[in-house]
Amino acid sequence: MYQVVPGGAGGTITDVIPKQKHSKDTRPLVGAGVFGLVLVIAAVTAWCYYIASLRKAELLETQLLDLNKDGYIIRNRGGSIVFRMDFRSGTLDLDSCSKEGEMLSCGRTTDRKLNFFIETVRPKDTVQCYRVRWEELVPDIPVEHAMTYKFAHWYGGAVSAIQHWPISISGQQAPKPFVTSDIYSNRNAFGGILESYWLSSNATAIKINNSVPFHLGWNDTEKTMSFQARYNDSPFKPNPGEVPCAELSYRVCVGLDVTSIHKYMVRRYFNKPNKVPAKVMFRHPIWSTWALHKTKIDQEKLLAYAANIRKHYFNCSHLELDDRYTSRYGEFEFDQTKFPNATAMFQKLKSDGFLVSLWIHPFVNYDSENFHTCVERGLFVREPTGRLPALVRWWNGIGGIVDFTNPEARDWFSSQLRSLRSRYGVSSFKFDAGETNYLPWKFSTKIPIRDPSFFTRRYTEMAIPYNDRAELRSGYQSQNISCFFRPIDRDSVWGYELGLKSIIPTVLTISILGYQFILPDMIGGNAYLNRTDGNRVLPNRELYIRWLELSAFMPSMQFSIPPWEYDNEVVEIARKYTALHESIVAPRVLELAGEVLDTGDPIIRPLWWIATGDETAYKIDSQFLIGDDLMVAPVLEPGKQERDIYLPAGHWKSYKGERFDIKEPLHLTDYPIDLDEIAYFVWV
């Protein structure tokens, strides 16, 4: 048996291995190793989170759009932010988001489920579009997005009582129904011509889908416009049997410049007229009885009015017999006291070369013989239960409003117009009103409508058989109604609130919304005593002349206060400008009118149309273009016989014969313009 001896050259061999003891000198090394291991784990974890965040960031980016939990931004190709939208309806849960192809979708906010997506669409090389949809799955929850407008100048939306170009926003307004309204009676409402479309100077446009129960608000402190969809406390209604879950859906498109992106949007999303109205409407003025005679018009006054037009050697597209030629509102027969022989009157006017149009409206007052007929036949808009007709108040009394969704009501109304045409040879009609504010807040129609403004659309369709010379003052998705659209009545004042200065901004706004056959209101305005500068019923003489000069460069002219109510000098100025309109303006307008059928491009254009990179051009609201080659700069302030004029770069010739061949925009300071002049420049 071998004896084990400790220590030998080969070491020791034992059957038990004793535990080793660490000395105090080795403990710091162990601690450092543990700490290093912790650092490695932390680094790996951080790297994983970093990679995940990169993947999430990549997920939430799509073709120049960056999405975050509170909204999104869009950049142009140069990297500059051109559009920002904030979500006010809730905060997206980004963990619920996924991306498939060009579709980025999310399924939750932080507290509820929803359907949300942004889809990138590139219809052409120069345009990038984004389809956005936020759909609530719980009834009566509104959807609200807030667009920041501080990055650019914005245009479009609706006409308003105080009209500026570009849009000028002041104060705060909670989102309210974006529907057609009479801004003469309600100065804070949206106007009678509107579309949910806006365009910016940085080549960005937004179009709200027509299916949205759309409400618009704003905040000038935050510099935001609020786009809201809701059914609660709203005149909008879901489809019958549909749960009232709100959906806000729209398209945002970005282009290379403001003109080209607008052309794309108009071609893609707007209706186009299918014909041009009668050429004589562009060449010769309309003469209305309203401002001169108001409701006191009668047979003798109408014949005298026509005789004076001929006596003073003026042309006439047609005479417009305005309110009130019937004994009660809602009747379609001439008041025999005021018009004892209407048949002979029309024959006399026809023999003298006059065509006559009649003022018409959608109301039947309760004292009219037709009121009982309409009640019995169910031709009126009804109260919400549908059992009884709804009484409405309008500026001429109380009555019912014809339900133009009802085929029987449309046929009845049309038959009355056909009767007037066949019996008297009436050429056409001035269709007044049509705005949704004359509907009850809660109402029902024969065919249910989701959007109250669709009532406006149905009313405008009544003008189609008469569109050669018809006139409308309201419009919604009505660009294909091929007749003249008239901004609502103007007051006989100089300013931006329904005055002379409002005309150019209003016409430019209507043009951007796709309505190109525009009839400005009567020269000099309505001439109401309480809405007239001074103490005369007639508009101020200087105001009248400046209004006349501006109207001569519009697609059509309309007199009501005749120039012979002033003096011979005013008559001569009127002759001069009706002749200038016929010889210089009308041929250009008619050529452009033919192009509208294909393109939808404006006839009356802002200066930025030909100067898209010119910051100053975006803000000019007192000059305009007819096409690309005729620029107009009227005097719009009292006591002025000069004005500053902004000429875009190019080759221009003034009405005085001056030549301006300029490579940079030019300011003409205090350019002299006599009272009987209007400054205009032709591209040469």
XYZ file of C-alpha atoms in Angstrom:
684
model
C 0.000 0.000 0.000
C 1.297 3.278 -1.028
C 1.804 6.074 1.494
C 0.877 9.525 0.377
C 3.526 12.039 1.200
C 2.746 15.827 0.813
C 5.099 17.866 -1.259
C 6.911 15.656 -3.904
C 7.926 16.692 -7.362
C 4.740 15.503 -8.991
C 2.456 17.434 -6.650
C -0.022 15.798 -4.304
C -2.690 13.210 -4.848
C -5.595 13.067 -2.432
C -9.148 11.674 -2.401
C -10.606 14.948 -1.002
C -10.278 18.493 -2.518
C -10.331 21.094 0.214
C -12.209 24.530 -0.254
C -10.054 27.513 -1.104
C -10.332 30.759 0.819
C -10.274 34.190 -1.022
C -8.047 36.773 0.299
C -9.170 40.362 0.744
C -6.979 41.356 -2.241
C -9.127 39.441 -4.859
C -12.590 40.891 -3.975
C -12.387 44.146 -6.030
C -11.707 42.142 -9.201
C -14.870 40.118 -8.727
C -16.943 43.288 -8.195
C -15.537 44.839 -11.339
C -16.460 41.754 -13.317
C -20.034 41.828 -12.087
C -20.326 45.524 -12.884
C -18.936 44.926 -16.354
C -21.468 42.202 -16.938
C -24.257 44.575 -15.910
C -22.945 47.187 -18.346
C -22.885 44.649 -21.163
C -26.485 43.632 -20.444
C -27.551 47.267 -20.279
C -25.795 48.046 -23.563
C -27.430 45.095 -25.287
C -30.831 46.133 -23.903
C -30.327 49.743 -25.018
C -29.280 48.590 -28.456
C -32.393 46.442 -28.741
C -34.582 49.391 -27.719
C -32.695 51.619 -30.170
C -33.211 49.153 -33.022
C -36.889 48.840 -32.059
C -37.301 52.612 -31.979
C -35.650 52.902 -35.385
C -38.023 50.307 -36.726
C -40.987 52.140 -35.146
C -39.768 55.467 -36.534
C -39.363 53.863 -39.944
C -42.848 52.412 -39.604
C -44.348 55.810 -38.838
C -42.751 57.504 -41.838
C -44.276 57.286 -45.286
C -43.237 59.332 -48.290
C -42.369 62.665 -46.591
C -45.034 62.225 -43.875
C -44.113 61.638 -40.226
C -46.798 60.285 -37.892
C -46.689 60.565 -34.124
C -49.193 59.856 -31.390
C -50.578 63.405 -31.455
C -50.663 64.113 -35.184
C -48.480 64.247 -38.246
C -46.390 66.587 -40.393
C -45.760 66.635 -44.129
C -42.594 67.947 -45.724
C -41.972 69.024 -49.282
C -39.139 67.593 -51.347
C -36.800 70.221 -50.003
C -37.397 68.995 -46.456
C -39.416 72.002 -45.261
C -42.598 71.449 -43.258
C -45.579 72.450 -45.407
C -48.445 70.898 -43.449
C -49.156 69.998 -39.840
C -52.241 68.328 -38.415
C -52.795 67.672 -34.696
C -55.210 65.081 -33.348
C -57.690 66.554 -30.871
C -59.895 63.434 -30.657
C -57.412 61.285 -28.798
C -53.847 60.049 -28.673
C -52.884 57.185 -30.952
C -51.495 54.032 -29.395
C -48.465 53.621 -31.636
C -48.066 49.994 -30.617
C -51.341 49.331 -32.455
C -49.931 50.740 -35.700
C -48.705 48.722 -38.644
C -47.601 49.396 -42.188
C -48.370 47.442 -45.312
C -47.160 48.874 -48.578
C -48.190 52.550 -48.681
C -50.872 52.093 -46.002
C -50.065 53.087 -42.416
C -52.878 52.049 -40.061
C -53.611 52.094 -36.324
C -56.326 50.344 -34.340
C -56.403 52.109 -30.970
C -56.080 55.335 -29.100
C -54.846 55.172 -25.527
C -58.374 54.437 -24.290
C -60.498 52.966 -27.130
C -60.523 51.156 -30.417
C -60.813 53.006 -33.735
C -60.028 52.684 -37.427
C -57.286 55.041 -38.564
C -55.168 55.037 -41.661
C -52.995 57.199 -43.866
C -52.462 55.951 -47.396
C -49.856 57.477 -49.673
C -50.878 57.991 -53.290
C -48.648 59.414 -55.983
C -50.924 60.153 -58.946
C -48.199 61.945 -60.930
C -44.521 62.790 -60.597
C -45.180 66.332 -59.396
C -47.955 65.515 -56.887
C -47.873 63.583 -53.611
C -51.212 62.850 -51.923
C -52.273 61.326 -48.600
C -55.671 59.783 -47.910
C -56.450 60.192 -44.213
C -59.309 58.578 -42.328
C -60.165 58.543 -38.613
C -63.292 56.501 -37.879
C -64.766 56.217 -34.411
C -66.363 52.912 -33.437
C -68.362 54.349 -30.512
C -71.459 56.459 -31.308
C -71.564 60.211 -30.699
C -67.817 60.690 -30.190
C -66.673 63.618 -32.366
C -63.502 63.435 -34.434
C -61.419 66.596 -34.522
C -58.128 67.398 -36.237
C -56.504 70.837 -36.008
C -54.588 72.152 -39.012
C -51.849 74.689 -38.363
C -52.121 77.513 -40.883
C -49.046 79.559 -39.904
C -46.784 77.991 -42.510
C -48.504 79.681 -45.478
C -51.319 81.848 -46.831
C -54.614 79.967 -47.278
C -57.522 80.393 -49.698
C -60.918 78.775 -50.305
C -63.583 77.353 -48.005
C -66.556 79.697 -48.278
C -67.646 83.207 -49.068
C -68.136 85.356 -45.986
C -69.627 88.711 -45.020
C -66.189 90.180 -44.332
C -64.126 88.775 -47.175
C -60.344 88.836 -47.272
C -57.787 87.347 -49.643
C -55.942 85.364 -48.389
C -58.118 84.097 -45.523
C -57.802 86.279 -42.432
C -58.719 84.540 -39.178
C -59.484 86.379 -35.951
C -60.791 85.234 -32.592
C -61.828 81.762 -31.519
C -64.736 79.737 -32.867
C -65.771 76.289 -31.660
C -66.442 73.981 -34.626
C -69.854 74.765 -36.134
C -71.732 73.178 -39.053
C -70.078 73.959 -42.363
C -73.280 74.551 -44.329
C -74.581 77.185 -46.725
C -76.090 80.282 -45.083
C -77.413 83.736 -45.904
C -74.578 85.998 -44.743
C -76.597 89.125 -45.409
C -78.921 88.269 -42.532
C -76.277 86.435 -40.452
C -72.902 88.116 -40.864
C -71.031 85.472 -38.823
C -72.182 82.447 -40.834
C -70.549 80.636 -43.719
C -71.799 81.919 -47.059
C -74.170 80.590 -49.666
C -71.364 79.284 -51.902
C -68.984 76.921 -50.148
C -66.887 73.798 -50.634
C -64.776 71.918 -48.096
C -61.552 72.722 -49.970
C -58.573 74.857 -49.019
C -55.385 75.751 -50.849
C -52.131 77.204 -49.524
C -49.300 79.271 -50.941
C -46.814 76.490 -50.166
C -48.465 74.241 -52.755
C -50.556 72.205 -50.320
C -54.295 71.534 -50.670
C -56.833 69.731 -48.491
C -60.214 68.402 -49.612
C -62.647 67.048 -46.999
C -64.703 64.107 -48.277
C -68.324 64.952 -49.037
C -69.546 62.127 -46.764
C -68.159 63.818 -43.630
C -70.575 65.563 -41.180
C -68.202 68.478 -41.342
C -67.847 71.278 -38.782
C -65.262 74.039 -38.949
C -63.720 76.103 -36.156
C -60.587 78.180 -35.599
C -58.256 79.694 -33.032
C -56.112 82.683 -33.965
C -53.957 82.296 -30.841
C -52.963 78.749 -31.745
C -53.027 79.550 -35.488
C -55.213 76.520 -36.157
C -58.335 75.615 -38.123
C -60.349 72.810 -36.515
C -61.816 70.154 -38.801
C -64.453 68.208 -36.911
C -66.870 65.402 -37.759
C -69.865 64.873 -35.500
C -73.564 64.001 -35.432
C -74.332 65.047 -31.868
C -75.863 68.547 -31.587
C -75.669 68.918 -35.346
C -77.987 69.187 -38.379
C -75.997 66.391 -40.042
C -77.577 62.949 -39.894
C -76.281 59.416 -40.419
C -77.864 57.313 -43.124
C -81.158 55.670 -42.061
C -80.397 52.661 -39.857
C -76.754 53.641 -39.533
C -75.105 53.992 -36.113
C -73.990 57.643 -35.635
C -70.263 56.918 -35.547
C -68.335 59.937 -36.793
C -65.720 59.669 -39.505
C -63.300 62.393 -40.576
C -61.760 61.586 -43.940
C -59.906 63.854 -46.322
C -57.069 64.132 -48.818
C -53.970 66.282 -48.488
C -51.963 66.842 -51.674
C -48.600 68.567 -52.096
C -47.276 69.846 -55.412
C -44.460 71.904 -56.852
C -46.314 75.244 -56.808
C -49.705 76.634 -55.828
C -51.073 76.967 -59.363
C -50.214 73.449 -60.486
C -51.542 71.779 -57.316
C -54.807 73.713 -57.630
C -55.162 72.639 -61.256
C -54.666 69.034 -60.180
C -57.261 69.282 -57.379
C -59.878 70.943 -59.597
C -59.480 68.370 -62.324
C -59.629 65.512 -59.830
C -62.289 66.550 -57.302
C -64.575 69.260 -58.738
C -67.533 69.060 -61.078
C -67.241 70.963 -64.358
C -69.961 72.860 -66.224
C -71.125 71.117 -69.384
C -71.889 74.251 -71.383
C -71.289 77.987 -71.493
C -74.250 80.295 -70.755
C -75.620 82.566 -73.468
C -72.855 84.705 -74.973
C -74.969 87.833 -74.693
C -74.827 87.423 -70.883
C -71.078 88.016 -71.100
C -71.282 90.849 -73.628
C -74.182 93.017 -72.483
C -75.307 94.052 -68.991
C -78.321 92.743 -67.108
C -80.717 95.429 -65.855
C -82.502 94.614 -62.595
C -85.413 96.500 -61.064
C -84.437 95.754 -57.458
C -82.172 98.522 -56.144
C -84.107 101.314 -57.846
C -87.689 100.204 -57.147
C -87.429 97.473 -54.455
C -90.890 95.884 -53.933
C -92.723 98.902 -55.390
C -92.169 97.781 -58.959
C -95.223 97.787 -61.254
C -96.082 97.609 -64.944
C -95.681 101.321 -65.607
C -92.286 101.504 -63.869
C -90.969 98.443 -65.669
C -91.923 99.803 -69.095
C -90.409 103.193 -68.237
C -87.210 101.478 -67.037
C -86.897 99.640 -70.349
C -87.608 102.822 -72.316
C -84.838 104.665 -70.478
C -82.318 101.932 -71.292
C -83.015 102.505 -74.977
C -83.250 106.281 -74.593
C -79.724 106.401 -73.175
C -78.348 104.010 -75.818
C -77.403 101.075 -73.614
C -77.388 97.425 -74.612
C -79.270 94.877 -72.537
C -78.803 91.143 -72.101
C -82.186 90.975 -70.392
C -84.411 92.795 -67.933
C -84.703 91.247 -64.497
C -88.094 91.786 -62.851
C -87.385 91.388 -59.163
C -89.511 91.224 -55.997
C -92.506 91.755 -55.974
C -94.634 91.114 -59.008
C -97.092 88.693 -57.324
C -99.685 89.630 -54.719
C -98.393 87.031 -52.221
C -95.149 85.126 -51.870
C -95.493 81.607 -53.186
C -97.828 82.462 -56.042
C -96.879 82.364 -59.697
C -99.311 84.826 -61.210
C -98.900 88.554 -61.675
C -100.572 90.904 -59.241
C -103.364 92.377 -61.366
C -103.346 95.639 -59.426
C -99.657 96.283 -60.135
C -99.619 94.557 -63.536
C -103.115 95.025 -65.010
C -102.130 93.583 -68.404
C -99.021 91.446 -68.033
C -99.526 89.803 -71.434
C -99.537 93.142 -73.266
C -96.569 94.297 -71.197
C -94.480 91.297 -72.242
C -95.482 91.744 -75.870
C -94.443 95.401 -75.757
C -91.073 94.545 -74.181
C -90.458 91.822 -76.736
C -91.239 94.144 -79.634
C -88.749 96.629 -78.182
C -86.053 93.934 -78.086
C -86.167 93.060 -74.389
C -86.127 89.607 -72.859
C -87.353 89.366 -69.267
C -86.306 87.094 -66.395
C -88.249 86.782 -63.137
C -87.160 86.645 -59.520
C -88.045 83.326 -57.895
C -87.557 81.689 -54.486
C -88.300 78.365 -52.705
C -90.845 79.714 -50.175
C -94.655 79.585 -50.102
C -96.074 81.892 -47.436
C -98.993 80.750 -45.306
C -101.334 83.378 -46.810
C -100.697 82.186 -50.370
C -103.334 80.146 -52.203
C -100.615 77.581 -52.933
C -99.861 76.972 -49.257
C -102.862 74.672 -48.734
C -102.087 72.795 -51.953
C -98.497 72.166 -50.867
C -99.580 71.021 -47.403
C -102.172 68.617 -48.793
C -99.740 67.136 -51.323
C -96.808 66.938 -48.912
C -94.558 69.220 -50.955
C -92.899 71.048 -48.058
C -89.885 70.199 -45.941
C -91.337 68.675 -42.780
C -90.626 68.664 -39.065
C -88.473 65.741 -37.764
C -91.308 63.208 -37.399
C -92.359 63.802 -41.001
C -96.016 64.243 -40.036
C -96.392 68.004 -40.402
C -94.896 70.670 -42.680
C -92.236 72.805 -41.027
C -92.930 76.534 -40.904
C -89.894 78.685 -41.634
C -89.215 82.395 -41.310
C -87.477 84.193 -44.153
C -86.950 87.853 -44.963
C -90.426 88.223 -46.487
C -92.540 86.397 -43.934
C -93.464 82.920 -42.684
C -94.387 79.881 -44.726
C -93.235 76.519 -45.976
C -90.135 75.716 -48.004
C -90.458 73.412 -51.000
C -88.813 70.012 -50.519
C -86.568 69.691 -53.561
C -85.629 66.114 -52.652
C -89.251 65.171 -53.357
C -89.775 64.396 -57.092
C -93.418 65.466 -56.859
C -92.436 68.807 -55.311
C -89.792 69.356 -57.967
C -92.324 68.636 -60.694
C -94.854 71.029 -59.136
C -92.274 73.819 -58.832
C -90.991 73.202 -62.371
C -94.516 73.267 -63.761
C -95.058 76.748 -62.297
C -91.903 78.014 -64.013
C -92.847 76.374 -67.317
C -96.254 78.012 -67.101
C -94.701 81.466 -66.698
C -92.424 80.812 -69.638
C -95.168 79.548 -71.936
C -97.750 82.208 -71.005
C -95.516 85.270 -71.094
C -92.335 84.277 -72.875
C -90.223 84.630 -69.714
C -86.605 84.038 -70.742
C -85.232 82.729 -67.449
C -85.242 83.118 -63.663
C -83.201 84.654 -60.874
C -83.175 81.859 -58.278
C -82.865 83.581 -54.924
C -82.090 81.989 -51.517
C -81.478 78.227 -51.340
C -79.244 78.372 -48.264
C -79.658 75.803 -45.505
C -80.146 78.348 -42.743
C -83.750 78.673 -43.942
C -84.344 75.024 -43.068
C -85.378 74.227 -39.489
C -82.538 73.064 -37.226
C -84.220 69.665 -37.163
C -86.151 68.666 -40.275
C -87.079 65.756 -42.522
C -87.252 65.491 -46.289
C -88.890 63.029 -48.655
C -85.506 61.537 -49.492
C -83.346 61.714 -46.345
C -80.201 63.803 -46.674
C -77.116 63.485 -44.482
C -75.706 66.904 -45.291
C -78.082 69.912 -45.070
C -76.176 71.648 -47.886
C -77.324 68.898 -50.221
C -80.649 70.755 -50.118
C -78.809 73.688 -51.719
C -77.508 71.343 -54.393
C -81.036 70.089 -55.135
C -82.331 73.667 -55.379
C -79.598 74.710 -57.822
C -80.627 71.828 -60.093
C -83.945 73.606 -60.689
C -82.019 76.166 -62.776
C -80.731 73.615 -65.296
C -83.561 74.040 -67.865
C -82.960 77.817 -67.817
C -79.171 77.878 -67.577
C -78.574 80.060 -70.643
C -79.604 83.102 -68.587
C -80.343 81.749 -65.108
C -78.830 83.266 -61.971
C -78.123 81.535 -58.646
C -76.833 82.943 -55.389
C -76.104 79.650 -53.572
C -74.035 76.653 -54.556
C -72.700 73.413 -53.087
C -71.169 70.770 -55.350
C -72.989 72.763 -58.032
C -70.112 73.671 -60.359
C -71.720 71.662 -63.155
C -74.880 73.804 -63.053
C -73.957 75.803 -66.154
C -75.321 79.198 -65.226
C -74.169 82.391 -63.539
C -73.579 82.430 -59.789
C -74.048 85.701 -57.957
C -72.409 86.588 -54.650
C -75.039 87.680 -52.155
C -76.251 91.302 -52.048
C -73.687 94.034 -51.401
C -74.237 97.151 -49.349
C -73.524 100.558 -50.876
C -70.312 101.043 -48.883
C -66.575 101.002 -49.607
C -65.272 98.423 -47.153
C -64.624 94.682 -46.824
C -67.957 93.918 -45.150
C -70.217 93.350 -48.157
C -68.832 96.520 -49.713
C -66.789 97.440 -52.769
C -63.512 96.124 -51.338
C -65.105 92.722 -50.768
C -65.841 92.092 -54.446
C -62.379 91.020 -55.634
C -61.696 88.731 -52.629
C -65.182 87.216 -53.010
C -64.866 86.615 -56.749
C -61.388 85.094 -56.307
C -62.716 82.796 -53.564
C -65.668 81.644 -55.669
C -63.300 81.038 -58.573
C -60.995 78.880 -56.446
C -64.045 76.852 -55.378
C -64.761 76.029 -59.026
C -67.519 78.534 -59.898
C -66.315 80.464 -62.944
C -69.426 82.050 -64.491
C -69.691 84.862 -61.969
C -72.179 87.716 -61.900
C -71.074 90.342 -59.352
C -73.886 92.010 -57.502
C -75.567 95.151 -58.783
C -73.332 98.111 -59.587
C -73.343 100.406 -56.563
C -74.895 97.827 -54.235
C -78.401 97.512 -52.839
C -78.807 101.175 -51.922
C -80.554 100.549 -48.609
C -80.674 103.808 -46.657
C -79.287 102.204 -43.494
C -76.582 100.413 -45.511
C -75.467 103.382 -47.628
C -72.665 105.831 -47.033
C -74.227 109.249 -46.570
C -77.880 110.205 -46.197
C -79.110 109.570 -49.750
C -80.850 106.461 -50.993
C -78.642 106.550 -54.080
C -75.134 105.152 -53.592
C -72.391 107.739 -53.252
C -71.549 109.033 -56.749
C -67.832 108.320 -56.533
C -68.506 104.860 -55.098
C -70.917 104.157 -57.955
C -68.346 105.120 -60.601
C -65.567 103.027 -59.054
C -67.978 100.094 -58.716
C -68.972 100.480 -62.374
C -65.334 100.456 -63.508
C -64.560 97.290 -61.551
C -67.698 95.523 -62.817
C -66.658 96.196 -66.408
C -63.795 93.733 -65.913
C -65.929 90.971 -64.449
C -67.433 88.112 -66.517
C -70.794 89.881 -66.556
C -72.204 93.274 -65.572
C -75.443 94.079 -63.750
C -77.084 97.486 -63.383
C -79.929 98.242 -61.029
C -79.414 101.845 -60.015
C -79.247 103.256 -63.568
C -76.522 105.824 -64.354
C -79.063 108.448 -65.473
C -80.156 108.775 -61.850
C -76.964 110.821 -61.399
C -75.911 113.103 -64.291
C -74.711 113.115 -67.894
C -71.088 112.562 -66.916
C -71.967 109.325 -65.115
C -74.028 108.229 -68.125
C -71.036 108.830 -70.399
C -68.723 106.898 -68.070
C -71.226 104.028 -68.039
C -71.373 104.012 -71.846
C -67.584 104.008 -72.001
C -67.225 101.011 -69.721
C -70.068 98.934 -71.127
C -68.401 99.407 -74.533
C -64.977 98.519 -73.117
C -66.467 95.431 -71.485
C -67.956 94.330 -74.803
C -64.843 94.986 -76.880
C -61.942 94.007 -74.585
C -63.231 91.940 -71.656
C -66.031 89.781 -73.094
C -63.962 88.220 -75.919
C -61.269 87.150 -73.446
C -63.823 85.873 -70.940
C -65.714 83.884 -73.571
C -62.511 82.224 -74.748
C -61.656 81.285 -71.157
C -65.248 80.157 -70.523
C -64.875 77.540 -73.232
C -61.722 76.231 -71.538
C -63.539 75.960 -68.198
C -65.570 73.042 -69.520
C -62.403 70.949 -69.763
C -60.102 72.360 -67.102
C -62.196 74.120 -64.459
C -59.462 76.771 -64.298
C -60.534 80.216 -63.052
C -61.481 82.971 -65.456
C -60.768 85.597 -62.783
C -57.367 84.720 -61.307
C -55.173 85.920 -58.438
C -51.804 87.449 -59.240
C -49.986 84.404 -57.854
C -51.427 82.371 -60.733
C -48.565 83.648 -62.927
C -46.137 84.480 -60.071
C -46.069 81.342 -57.935
C -42.738 82.125 -56.284
C -43.611 85.728 -55.442
C -44.428 86.205 -51.754
C -45.980 89.637 -52.334
C -48.370 88.286 -54.968
C -49.912 85.914 -52.396
C -51.215 88.853 -50.346
C -52.631 91.180 -53.008
C -56.424 91.483 -52.760
C -57.111 94.600 -54.853
C -55.772 93.416 -58.216
C -56.639 90.413 -60.359
C -56.027 88.727 -63.686
C -58.397 87.816 -66.494
C -56.685 84.740 -67.843
C -52.906 85.146 -67.789
C -52.545 88.287 -69.876
C -54.870 91.022 -68.584
C -54.176 92.482 -65.144
C -56.636 94.909 -63.516
C -55.996 97.363 -60.664
C -59.135 99.389 -59.759
C -59.342 102.262 -57.291
C -61.275 101.035 -54.254
C -60.937 103.896 -51.743
C -62.833 107.186 -51.523
C -61.154 110.412 -52.559
C -58.313 108.651 -54.366
C -57.171 109.343 -57.905
C -54.026 107.284 -57.568
C -53.016 103.911 -56.166
C -50.027 101.648 -55.706
C -49.825 98.906 -58.332
C -47.837 95.684 -58.223
C -46.641 94.396 -61.582
C -45.345 90.816 -61.722
C -42.212 90.233 -63.764
C -42.869 90.169 -67.496
C -43.727 92.348 -70.475
C -46.692 94.632 -69.817
C -48.380 97.477 -71.647
C -50.644 99.834 -69.702
C -53.976 101.207 -70.849
C -52.088 104.497 -71.320
C -49.612 102.909 -73.731
C -46.644 102.650 -71.318
C -44.326 99.647 -71.707
C -42.900 97.752 -68.735
C -40.350 95.076 -69.646
C -39.256 93.903 -66.212
C -37.257 90.892 -65.009
C -38.281 91.504 -61.402
C -41.656 92.533 -59.934
C -42.232 96.272 -59.969
C -44.089 98.545 -57.524
C -45.708 101.571 -59.165
C -46.221 103.999 -56.299
C -49.071 106.536 -56.464
C -49.848 105.658 -60.052
C -52.298 108.372 -61.273
C -55.809 107.172 -62.146
C -58.549 109.710 -62.854
C -62.106 109.231 -61.628
C -63.224 108.016 -65.042
C -60.294 105.553 -65.342
C -59.373 102.085 -64.157
C -55.792 100.851 -64.463
C -55.261 97.735 -66.537
C -52.230 96.163 -68.165
C -51.967 93.728 -71.067
C -49.212 91.144 -71.468
C -47.370 91.856 -74.719
